[in-house]
Structures are given as C-alpha cells and as structure tokens.
C-alpha cells in the first residue's frame, strides 16, 4: 500500500529542546502506529532531561510572583523571601498622617504600591521648610525589614530618623528623641534605593510594631523635601489590631447567689 509519512516537530525554545513525533500510518501498520502514539501520549517513553515546558513556565511564573515586589492590591504578590512582602496593604491610611506637607502631597501620595514607584505625578512635598513628619499606623502587627525610597535632586532627603512603635507629631520631640534607626542618604537619582533596617538601627525594635514615625530631618540643601515614593518591606503577623481573637469567657455566680446541684442541669438561684 501507499505509505503516508507525517512529521511533527514541537519546538521548545525556552529549554532548547525538541520533541519529534513520527507517525507512520499505512494499511498494514495502522494498529501498531496507533499503539505507539498512545504510549507516547501517556508518557510511557522517558522524557528528555530537564523540566517540561509546563513546569518551567510554572516555575518562572512562581519566581515572578514572589520576586516581583508588587502588592496584593495590584495582584502581583510578594517580594523576595517567602515571608517578606511590601507592607502597603497593611497600612491603615485612615490613621496615617503627614505634617508640614503641601495639600494633596502628603502621606497617601507617597505611600503607594510598589508598581506605582515610577509614577512621578504623585509625591510628598514639604511645606514651610525641608522637615516632614510622617506618622504611620498599621492594621496588624508587622516586622519592618527594609525601607525603599525614590527621590531625585537637592530636595532629596539627606537624614531620616525612624521611631518604632511611636507616634510623634511634634518636631522638637522628633529632633531630641532617640531614634530607632537613622538613615543617611545620598542625593537621589530617581532610582529605587533600598535600606536594610539592620544596617541603620536595631532591627529588634521593629519586630511586631503597630505604628511608626518617619522624620525627614533635612534635605540635600534644598528649601524643601520631595519624595516620589516610599515603601516598607517586612513581615505581616496576621494579628489584626483592635480585633478580639481566641477569647474565652468564664461564667461565675454573682455575689449573693449560690449554685446548687440538683437532679438535672446546674442552675443558679438567690437566697
């Protein structure tokens, strides 16, 4: 009979692999070729070395999901280690405030998701001078590990003092109080600068905090301080603040009452 050859090549460009499937169908070998094809589809033949395309694609997506650095609010997952994430979604904006900042250029304009860090239309800008107080409250206990900042030019902050578990709304107090961490920054160039808390302060002071104050003490010679984006990276505890969890209650008789046991359930009666 006439022999019909079909040649199929499925290229795997990502792993530079190729699976070549030969299908030979004739009137004589149609049953045999169908049997070989069935074995191939069900994975009877050993796969080539290395992960499959689907597994590789899944691993690549997982790595992007973990290291993308975006917030849950923009659907891009966590950043870095499995336990670390940007803490934007843990910030309680209703209880977060900035002092000595221009209108519409305060806390909400600078504390944005990671995916918005390159948006220069929103930024924090000081008002009367180059000092700024930023009081941040969290919805749950968090452990701060790193601070990310984007700024540019002489209005970039030069010295930033951070107070863990303190809400300081007075500039004199912020000047004289002992800070939990002190950031001394170079003039910004518009790119993201990451600062590890362990390099600039006592990391233990930033474990399970419910609030913090960021004090921009001075800029690089500018009359004002301008920050395009500010991000906090750390761990979320999952313990919501202001919510009673795992509460247990004990019922006790009031004074003047006694409990008697009779046949049947316990009850309380006065005398």
PDB file of C-alpha atoms in Angstrom:
ATOM      1  CA  UNK A   1       0.000   0.000   0.000  1.00  0.00           C
ATOM      2  CA  UNK A   2       0.908   3.621  -0.312  1.00  0.00           C
ATOM      3  CA  UNK A   3       2.858   4.908   2.704  1.00  0.00           C
ATOM      4  CA  UNK A   4       1.943   8.273   4.204  1.00  0.00           C
ATOM      5  CA  UNK A   5       4.540   9.887   6.491  1.00  0.00           C
ATOM      6  CA  UNK A   6       3.651  12.684   8.799  1.00  0.00           C
ATOM      7  CA  UNK A   7       6.364  14.579  10.576  1.00  0.00           C
ATOM      8  CA  UNK A   8       5.513  16.814  13.541  1.00  0.00           C
ATOM      9  CA  UNK A   9       8.063  18.908  15.393  1.00  0.00           C
ATOM     10  CA  UNK A  10       7.128  20.680  18.609  1.00  0.00           C
ATOM     11  CA  UNK A  11       9.872  23.181  19.408  1.00  0.00           C
ATOM     12  CA  UNK A  12      10.669  24.048  22.973  1.00  0.00           C
ATOM     13  CA  UNK A  13      12.563  27.282  22.543  1.00  0.00           C
ATOM     14  CA  UNK A  14      12.792  28.100  26.245  1.00  0.00           C
ATOM     15  CA  UNK A  15      14.795  24.951  27.056  1.00  0.00           C
ATOM     16  CA  UNK A  16      16.211  24.440  23.542  1.00  0.00           C
ATOM     17  CA  UNK A  17      14.568  21.054  23.387  1.00  0.00           C
ATOM     18  CA  UNK A  18      12.568  19.455  20.625  1.00  0.00           C
ATOM     19  CA  UNK A  19      10.203  16.542  20.724  1.00  0.00           C
ATOM     20  CA  UNK A  20       9.994  14.844  17.387  1.00  0.00           C
ATOM     21  CA  UNK A  21       6.982  12.661  16.771  1.00  0.00           C
ATOM     22  CA  UNK A  22       6.996  10.334  13.860  1.00  0.00           C
ATOM     23  CA  UNK A  23       3.652   8.991  12.838  1.00  0.00           C
ATOM     24  CA  UNK A  24       3.635   6.289  10.231  1.00  0.00           C
ATOM     25  CA  UNK A  25       0.310   5.196   9.001  1.00  0.00           C
ATOM     26  CA  UNK A  26      -0.264   2.533   6.402  1.00  0.00           C
ATOM     27  CA  UNK A  27      -2.915  -0.039   5.873  1.00  0.00           C
ATOM     28  CA  UNK A  28      -0.528  -2.612   7.317  1.00  0.00           C
ATOM     29  CA  UNK A  29       0.822  -0.701  10.357  1.00  0.00           C
ATOM     30  CA  UNK A  30      -2.141   1.468  11.350  1.00  0.00           C
ATOM     31  CA  UNK A  31      -2.801  -0.575  14.506  1.00  0.00           C
ATOM     32  CA  UNK A  32       0.876  -0.557  15.532  1.00  0.00           C
ATOM     33  CA  UNK A  33       1.306   3.188  14.937  1.00  0.00           C
ATOM     34  CA  UNK A  34      -1.845   3.952  16.956  1.00  0.00           C
ATOM     35  CA  UNK A  35      -0.483   1.847  19.820  1.00  0.00           C
ATOM     36  CA  UNK A  36       2.888   3.678  19.738  1.00  0.00           C
ATOM     37  CA  UNK A  37       1.118   7.031  19.668  1.00  0.00           C
ATOM     38  CA  UNK A  38      -0.985   6.032  22.677  1.00  0.00           C
ATOM     39  CA  UNK A  39       2.173   5.115  24.620  1.00  0.00           C
ATOM     40  CA  UNK A  40       3.760   8.429  23.722  1.00  0.00           C
ATOM     41  CA  UNK A  41       0.766  10.489  24.801  1.00  0.00           C
ATOM     42  CA  UNK A  42       0.534   8.687  28.147  1.00  0.00           C
ATOM     43  CA  UNK A  43       4.219   9.263  28.917  1.00  0.00           C
ATOM     44  CA  UNK A  44       5.446   5.704  28.503  1.00  0.00           C
ATOM     45  CA  UNK A  45       8.647   6.939  26.862  1.00  0.00           C
ATOM     46  CA  UNK A  46      11.177   8.718  29.112  1.00  0.00           C
ATOM     47  CA  UNK A  47      11.105  12.491  28.839  1.00  0.00           C
ATOM     48  CA  UNK A  48      14.128  14.496  27.786  1.00  0.00           C
ATOM     49  CA  UNK A  49      16.422  15.784  30.518  1.00  0.00           C
ATOM     50  CA  UNK A  50      15.302  18.950  32.248  1.00  0.00           C
ATOM     51  CA  UNK A  51      11.884  20.252  33.302  1.00  0.00           C
ATOM     52  CA  UNK A  52       8.965  20.188  30.980  1.00  0.00           C
ATOM     53  CA  UNK A  53       7.763  23.358  29.340  1.00  0.00           C
ATOM     54  CA  UNK A  54       4.725  23.479  31.579  1.00  0.00           C
ATOM     55  CA  UNK A  55       6.804  23.001  34.747  1.00  0.00           C
ATOM     56  CA  UNK A  56       9.336  25.555  33.590  1.00  0.00           C
ATOM     57  CA  UNK A  57       6.581  28.020  32.819  1.00  0.00           C
ATOM     58  CA  UNK A  58       5.035  27.408  36.227  1.00  0.00           C
ATOM     59  CA  UNK A  59       8.398  27.860  37.982  1.00  0.00           C
ATOM     60  CA  UNK A  60       9.052  31.047  36.062  1.00  0.00           C
ATOM     61  CA  UNK A  61       5.637  32.433  36.992  1.00  0.00           C
ATOM     62  CA  UNK A  62       6.182  31.473  40.629  1.00  0.00           C
ATOM     63  CA  UNK A  63       9.532  33.264  40.721  1.00  0.00           C
ATOM     64  CA  UNK A  64       7.968  36.346  39.158  1.00  0.00           C
ATOM     65  CA  UNK A  65       5.081  36.124  41.609  1.00  0.00           C
ATOM     66  CA  UNK A  66       7.450  36.011  44.581  1.00  0.00           C
ATOM     67  CA  UNK A  67      10.142  38.421  43.431  1.00  0.00           C
ATOM     68  CA  UNK A  68       8.017  40.900  41.548  1.00  0.00           C
ATOM     69  CA  UNK A  69       7.761  43.110  44.610  1.00  0.00           C
ATOM     70  CA  UNK A  70       4.240  44.243  43.851  1.00  0.00           C
ATOM     71  CA  UNK A  71       1.430  44.465  46.304  1.00  0.00           C
ATOM     72  CA  UNK A  72      -1.643  42.280  46.618  1.00  0.00           C
ATOM     73  CA  UNK A  73      -3.678  45.369  45.785  1.00  0.00           C
ATOM     74  CA  UNK A  74      -2.303  45.264  42.241  1.00  0.00           C
ATOM     75  CA  UNK A  75      -2.344  41.479  42.010  1.00  0.00           C
ATOM     76  CA  UNK A  76       1.402  40.965  41.782  1.00  0.00           C
ATOM     77  CA  UNK A  77       2.087  39.095  45.013  1.00  0.00           C
ATOM     78  CA  UNK A  78       5.038  39.193  47.368  1.00  0.00           C
ATOM     79  CA  UNK A  79       8.685  40.116  47.061  1.00  0.00           C
ATOM     80  CA  UNK A  80      11.943  38.429  47.906  1.00  0.00           C
ATOM     81  CA  UNK A  81      11.737  35.724  50.528  1.00  0.00           C
ATOM     82  CA  UNK A  82       8.537  33.779  51.004  1.00  0.00           C
ATOM     83  CA  UNK A  83       7.752  35.619  54.264  1.00  0.00           C
ATOM     84  CA  UNK A  84       8.584  39.127  53.025  1.00  0.00           C
ATOM     85  CA  UNK A  85       6.231  41.480  51.254  1.00  0.00           C
ATOM     86  CA  UNK A  86       5.667  45.159  50.691  1.00  0.00           C
ATOM     87  CA  UNK A  87       3.532  46.388  53.565  1.00  0.00           C
ATOM     88  CA  UNK A  88       1.337  48.848  51.683  1.00  0.00           C
ATOM     89  CA  UNK A  89      -1.810  46.786  52.258  1.00  0.00           C
ATOM     90  CA  UNK A  90      -1.028  46.588  55.990  1.00  0.00           C
ATOM     91  CA  UNK A  91      -1.025  50.386  56.382  1.00  0.00           C
ATOM     92  CA  UNK A  92      -4.156  51.935  57.867  1.00  0.00           C
ATOM     93  CA  UNK A  93      -4.430  55.091  55.778  1.00  0.00           C
ATOM     94  CA  UNK A  94      -7.298  56.426  57.872  1.00  0.00           C
ATOM     95  CA  UNK A  95      -4.908  56.684  60.841  1.00  0.00           C
ATOM     96  CA  UNK A  96      -1.830  57.751  58.886  1.00  0.00           C
ATOM     97  CA  UNK A  97      -0.942  61.435  58.647  1.00  0.00           C
ATOM     98  CA  UNK A  98       1.811  63.768  57.498  1.00  0.00           C
ATOM     99  CA  UNK A  99       2.815  67.133  58.976  1.00  0.00           C
ATOM    100  CA  UNK A 100       4.335  70.153  57.215  1.00  0.00           C
ATOM    101  CA  UNK A 101       3.374  68.866  53.768  1.00  0.00           C
ATOM    102  CA  UNK A 102       1.661  70.582  50.889  1.00  0.00           C
ATOM    103  CA  UNK A 103      -2.013  69.883  50.242  1.00  0.00           C
ATOM    104  CA  UNK A 104      -2.511  66.753  48.118  1.00  0.00           C
ATOM    105  CA  UNK A 105       1.180  65.933  48.506  1.00  0.00           C
ATOM    106  CA  UNK A 106       1.213  64.046  51.788  1.00  0.00           C
ATOM    107  CA  UNK A 107       1.055  60.504  53.117  1.00  0.00           C
ATOM    108  CA  UNK A 108      -1.345  58.972  50.572  1.00  0.00           C
ATOM    109  CA  UNK A 109       0.649  60.360  47.638  1.00  0.00           C
ATOM    110  CA  UNK A 110       3.933  58.801  48.757  1.00  0.00           C
ATOM    111  CA  UNK A 111       2.836  55.541  50.434  1.00  0.00           C
ATOM    112  CA  UNK A 112       1.722  53.749  47.279  1.00  0.00           C
ATOM    113  CA  UNK A 113       2.030  50.184  45.938  1.00  0.00           C
ATOM    114  CA  UNK A 114       5.384  49.105  44.548  1.00  0.00           C
ATOM    115  CA  UNK A 115       4.061  49.017  40.989  1.00  0.00           C
ATOM    116  CA  UNK A 116       3.466  52.790  41.177  1.00  0.00           C
ATOM    117  CA  UNK A 117       7.006  53.693  42.242  1.00  0.00           C
ATOM    118  CA  UNK A 118       7.847  55.197  38.823  1.00  0.00           C
ATOM    119  CA  UNK A 119       4.777  57.430  38.729  1.00  0.00           C
ATOM    120  CA  UNK A 120       6.233  60.931  39.198  1.00  0.00           C
ATOM    121  CA  UNK A 121       2.835  62.648  39.136  1.00  0.00           C
ATOM    122  CA  UNK A 122       2.332  61.767  42.814  1.00  0.00           C
ATOM    123  CA  UNK A 123       4.826  62.685  45.516  1.00  0.00           C
ATOM    124  CA  UNK A 124       5.278  64.029  49.033  1.00  0.00           C
ATOM    125  CA  UNK A 125       6.437  67.635  49.319  1.00  0.00           C
ATOM    126  CA  UNK A 126       7.238  69.592  52.470  1.00  0.00           C
ATOM    127  CA  UNK A 127       5.643  72.980  53.023  1.00  0.00           C
ATOM    128  CA  UNK A 128       7.396  75.619  55.162  1.00  0.00           C
ATOM    129  CA  UNK A 129      10.874  74.052  55.212  1.00  0.00           C
ATOM    130  CA  UNK A 130      12.579  70.734  54.445  1.00  0.00           C
ATOM    131  CA  UNK A 131      11.352  68.844  57.526  1.00  0.00           C
ATOM    132  CA  UNK A 132       8.474  66.362  57.425  1.00  0.00           C
ATOM    133  CA  UNK A 133       6.778  64.126  59.970  1.00  0.00           C
ATOM    134  CA  UNK A 134       5.037  61.012  58.687  1.00  0.00           C
ATOM    135  CA  UNK A 135       3.043  59.048  61.282  1.00  0.00           C
ATOM    136  CA  UNK A 136       2.101  55.584  60.026  1.00  0.00           C
ATOM    137  CA  UNK A 137      -0.384  53.191  61.649  1.00  0.00           C
ATOM    138  CA  UNK A 138      -0.821  49.550  60.670  1.00  0.00           C
ATOM    139  CA  UNK A 139      -3.896  47.335  60.503  1.00  0.00           C
ATOM    140  CA  UNK A 140      -1.928  44.467  62.018  1.00  0.00           C
ATOM    141  CA  UNK A 141       1.380  43.842  63.758  1.00  0.00           C
ATOM    142  CA  UNK A 142       4.267  43.971  61.291  1.00  0.00           C
ATOM    143  CA  UNK A 143       8.021  43.462  61.428  1.00  0.00           C
ATOM    144  CA  UNK A 144       9.892  46.018  59.345  1.00  0.00           C
ATOM    145  CA  UNK A 145      12.979  44.770  57.499  1.00  0.00           C
ATOM    146  CA  UNK A 146      13.707  47.345  54.777  1.00  0.00           C
ATOM    147  CA  UNK A 147      12.766  50.804  53.584  1.00  0.00           C
ATOM    148  CA  UNK A 148      12.596  51.701  49.896  1.00  0.00           C
ATOM    149  CA  UNK A 149      12.717  55.298  48.688  1.00  0.00           C
ATOM    150  CA  UNK A 150      12.627  57.066  45.328  1.00  0.00           C
ATOM    151  CA  UNK A 151      13.701  60.726  45.142  1.00  0.00           C
ATOM    152  CA  UNK A 152      15.838  62.988  42.984  1.00  0.00           C
ATOM    153  CA  UNK A 153      17.935  66.151  43.189  1.00  0.00           C
ATOM    154  CA  UNK A 154      18.788  68.557  46.019  1.00  0.00           C
ATOM    155  CA  UNK A 155      15.311  68.174  47.509  1.00  0.00           C
ATOM    156  CA  UNK A 156      16.078  64.544  48.276  1.00  0.00           C
ATOM    157  CA  UNK A 157      16.086  63.719  51.998  1.00  0.00           C
ATOM    158  CA  UNK A 158      19.580  63.564  53.490  1.00  0.00           C
ATOM    159  CA  UNK A 159      18.772  62.396  57.025  1.00  0.00           C
ATOM    160  CA  UNK A 160      15.716  60.377  58.021  1.00  0.00           C
ATOM    161  CA  UNK A 161      15.041  59.332  61.610  1.00  0.00           C
ATOM    162  CA  UNK A 162      12.610  56.477  62.253  1.00  0.00           C
ATOM    163  CA  UNK A 163      10.837  55.790  65.550  1.00  0.00           C
ATOM    164  CA  UNK A 164       9.381  52.303  66.048  1.00  0.00           C
ATOM    165  CA  UNK A 165       6.078  51.962  67.928  1.00  0.00           C
ATOM    166  CA  UNK A 166       5.917  55.723  68.456  1.00  0.00           C
ATOM    167  CA  UNK A 167       3.576  58.331  67.032  1.00  0.00           C
ATOM    168  CA  UNK A 168       5.445  61.644  67.239  1.00  0.00           C
ATOM    169  CA  UNK A 169       3.610  64.712  65.968  1.00  0.00           C
ATOM    170  CA  UNK A 170       5.984  67.321  67.405  1.00  0.00           C
ATOM    171  CA  UNK A 171       9.088  68.380  65.502  1.00  0.00           C
ATOM    172  CA  UNK A 172      11.052  69.350  68.621  1.00  0.00           C
ATOM    173  CA  UNK A 173      10.378  65.931  70.133  1.00  0.00           C
ATOM    174  CA  UNK A 174      11.473  64.263  66.903  1.00  0.00           C
ATOM    175  CA  UNK A 175      14.714  66.275  66.956  1.00  0.00           C
ATOM    176  CA  UNK A 176      15.638  65.381  70.529  1.00  0.00           C
ATOM    177  CA  UNK A 177      14.251  61.861  70.987  1.00  0.00           C
ATOM    178  CA  UNK A 178      16.448  58.814  70.412  1.00  0.00           C
ATOM    179  CA  UNK A 179      15.583  57.281  67.075  1.00  0.00           C
ATOM    180  CA  UNK A 180      15.213  53.541  66.498  1.00  0.00           C
ATOM    181  CA  UNK A 181      17.032  53.896  63.158  1.00  0.00           C
ATOM    182  CA  UNK A 182      18.796  56.725  61.307  1.00  0.00           C
ATOM    183  CA  UNK A 183      19.049  56.752  57.515  1.00  0.00           C
ATOM    184  CA  UNK A 184      21.782  58.900  55.949  1.00  0.00           C
ATOM    185  CA  UNK A 185      21.099  59.009  52.241  1.00  0.00           C
ATOM    186  CA  UNK A 186      22.957  60.225  49.199  1.00  0.00           C
ATOM    187  CA  UNK A 187      21.280  62.624  46.809  1.00  0.00           C
ATOM    188  CA  UNK A 188      18.638  60.708  44.883  1.00  0.00           C
ATOM    189  CA  UNK A 189      18.853  59.997  41.168  1.00  0.00           C
ATOM    190  CA  UNK A 190      15.278  58.897  40.580  1.00  0.00           C
ATOM    191  CA  UNK A 191      16.032  55.204  41.075  1.00  0.00           C
ATOM    192  CA  UNK A 192      14.871  52.957  43.894  1.00  0.00           C
ATOM    193  CA  UNK A 193      17.159  52.948  46.922  1.00  0.00           C
ATOM    194  CA  UNK A 194      16.746  50.109  49.436  1.00  0.00           C
ATOM    195  CA  UNK A 195      17.982  50.424  53.021  1.00  0.00           C
ATOM    196  CA  UNK A 196      18.122  47.461  55.398  1.00  0.00           C
ATOM    197  CA  UNK A 197      16.947  48.292  58.926  1.00  0.00           C
ATOM    198  CA  UNK A 198      19.675  46.077  60.371  1.00  0.00           C
ATOM    199  CA  UNK A 199      22.283  48.371  58.756  1.00  0.00           C
ATOM    200  CA  UNK A 200      20.938  51.613  60.224  1.00  0.00           C
ATOM    201  CA  UNK A 201      19.382  50.638  63.554  1.00  0.00           C
ATOM    202  CA  UNK A 202      18.281  47.944  65.962  1.00  0.00           C
ATOM    203  CA  UNK A 203      16.159  45.504  63.974  1.00  0.00           C
ATOM    204  CA  UNK A 204      14.693  44.035  67.166  1.00  0.00           C
ATOM    205  CA  UNK A 205      12.916  47.331  67.849  1.00  0.00           C
ATOM    206  CA  UNK A 206      10.959  46.874  64.623  1.00  0.00           C
ATOM    207  CA  UNK A 207       9.531  43.448  65.486  1.00  0.00           C
ATOM    208  CA  UNK A 208       5.731  43.329  65.789  1.00  0.00           C
ATOM    209  CA  UNK A 209       5.158  47.068  65.676  1.00  0.00           C
ATOM    210  CA  UNK A 210       1.744  48.694  65.347  1.00  0.00           C
ATOM    211  CA  UNK A 211       2.868  52.187  64.383  1.00  0.00           C
ATOM    212  CA  UNK A 212       5.954  54.181  63.454  1.00  0.00           C
ATOM    213  CA  UNK A 213       7.054  57.743  62.770  1.00  0.00           C
ATOM    214  CA  UNK A 214       9.327  58.788  59.905  1.00  0.00           C
ATOM    215  CA  UNK A 215      11.037  62.145  60.445  1.00  0.00           C
ATOM    216  CA  UNK A 216      12.738  63.774  57.460  1.00  0.00           C
ATOM    217  CA  UNK A 217      15.242  65.905  59.337  1.00  0.00           C
ATOM    218  CA  UNK A 218      16.971  67.596  56.410  1.00  0.00           C
ATOM    219  CA  UNK A 219      17.374  67.551  52.648  1.00  0.00           C
ATOM    220  CA  UNK A 220      20.446  67.891  50.443  1.00  0.00           C
ATOM    221  CA  UNK A 221      20.495  71.685  50.516  1.00  0.00           C
ATOM    222  CA  UNK A 222      17.054  72.235  49.062  1.00  0.00           C
ATOM    223  CA  UNK A 223      14.417  74.508  50.587  1.00  0.00           C
ATOM    224  CA  UNK A 224      12.016  71.560  50.630  1.00  0.00           C
ATOM    225  CA  UNK A 225      11.993  67.789  50.821  1.00  0.00           C
ATOM    226  CA  UNK A 226      10.390  65.849  48.000  1.00  0.00           C
ATOM    227  CA  UNK A 227       9.900  62.065  47.973  1.00  0.00           C
ATOM    228  CA  UNK A 228       8.399  60.420  44.907  1.00  0.00           C
ATOM    229  CA  UNK A 229       7.751  57.041  46.500  1.00  0.00           C
ATOM    230  CA  UNK A 230       8.256  55.419  49.896  1.00  0.00           C
ATOM    231  CA  UNK A 231       7.793  51.725  50.591  1.00  0.00           C
ATOM    232  CA  UNK A 232       8.112  49.479  53.615  1.00  0.00           C
ATOM    233  CA  UNK A 233       9.107  45.831  53.313  1.00  0.00           C
ATOM    234  CA  UNK A 234       8.737  43.265  56.066  1.00  0.00           C
ATOM    235  CA  UNK A 235       6.572  40.543  57.516  1.00  0.00           C
ATOM    236  CA  UNK A 236       2.888  40.644  58.371  1.00  0.00           C
ATOM    237  CA  UNK A 237       1.857  38.795  61.524  1.00  0.00           C
ATOM    238  CA  UNK A 238      -1.784  38.301  60.588  1.00  0.00           C
ATOM    239  CA  UNK A 239      -2.796  39.602  64.027  1.00  0.00           C
ATOM    240  CA  UNK A 240      -5.354  42.303  63.335  1.00  0.00           C
ATOM    241  CA  UNK A 241      -5.259  45.286  65.675  1.00  0.00           C
ATOM    242  CA  UNK A 242      -8.449  46.179  67.524  1.00  0.00           C
ATOM    243  CA  UNK A 243      -9.932  42.708  66.959  1.00  0.00           C
ATOM    244  CA  UNK A 244     -10.533  40.251  69.808  1.00  0.00           C
ATOM    245  CA  UNK A 245      -9.144  36.849  68.833  1.00  0.00           C
ATOM    246  CA  UNK A 246      -9.468  33.481  70.580  1.00  0.00           C
ATOM    247  CA  UNK A 247     -11.327  34.990  73.530  1.00  0.00           C
ATOM    248  CA  UNK A 248     -12.508  32.699  76.304  1.00  0.00           C
ATOM    249  CA  UNK A 249     -15.054  33.617  78.945  1.00  0.00           C
ATOM    250  CA  UNK A 250     -15.718  32.155  82.376  1.00  0.00           C
ATOM    251  CA  UNK A 251     -19.132  32.323  83.960  1.00  0.00           C
ATOM    252  CA  UNK A 252     -19.144  32.856  87.708  1.00  0.00           C
ATOM    253  CA  UNK A 253     -22.095  33.386  90.084  1.00  0.00           C
ATOM    254  CA  UNK A 254     -22.686  36.934  91.263  1.00  0.00           C
ATOM    255  CA  UNK A 255     -22.308  37.940  94.919  1.00  0.00           C
ATOM    256  CA  UNK A 256     -25.379  36.974  96.888  1.00  0.00           C
ATOM    257  CA  UNK A 257     -26.076  33.977  94.706  1.00  0.00           C
ATOM    258  CA  UNK A 258     -25.103  30.367  95.117  1.00  0.00           C
ATOM    259  CA  UNK A 259     -25.025  27.401  92.804  1.00  0.00           C
ATOM    260  CA  UNK A 260     -26.743  24.191  93.815  1.00  0.00           C
ATOM    261  CA  UNK A 261     -26.555  20.862  92.092  1.00  0.00           C
ATOM    262  CA  UNK A 262     -29.845  19.022  91.813  1.00  0.00           C
ATOM    263  CA  UNK A 263     -31.004  16.211  89.641  1.00  0.00           C
ATOM    264  CA  UNK A 264     -30.678  17.643  86.178  1.00  0.00           C
ATOM    265  CA  UNK A 265     -28.677  20.585  84.889  1.00  0.00           C
ATOM    266  CA  UNK A 266     -26.782  23.073  87.099  1.00  0.00           C
ATOM    267  CA  UNK A 267     -28.662  26.250  87.836  1.00  0.00           C
ATOM    268  CA  UNK A 268     -28.159  29.419  89.942  1.00  0.00           C
ATOM    269  CA  UNK A 269     -30.618  30.725  92.473  1.00  0.00           C
ATOM    270  CA  UNK A 270     -30.615  33.541  95.010  1.00  0.00           C
ATOM    271  CA  UNK A 271     -31.233  33.222  98.724  1.00  0.00           C
TER     272      UNK A 271
END
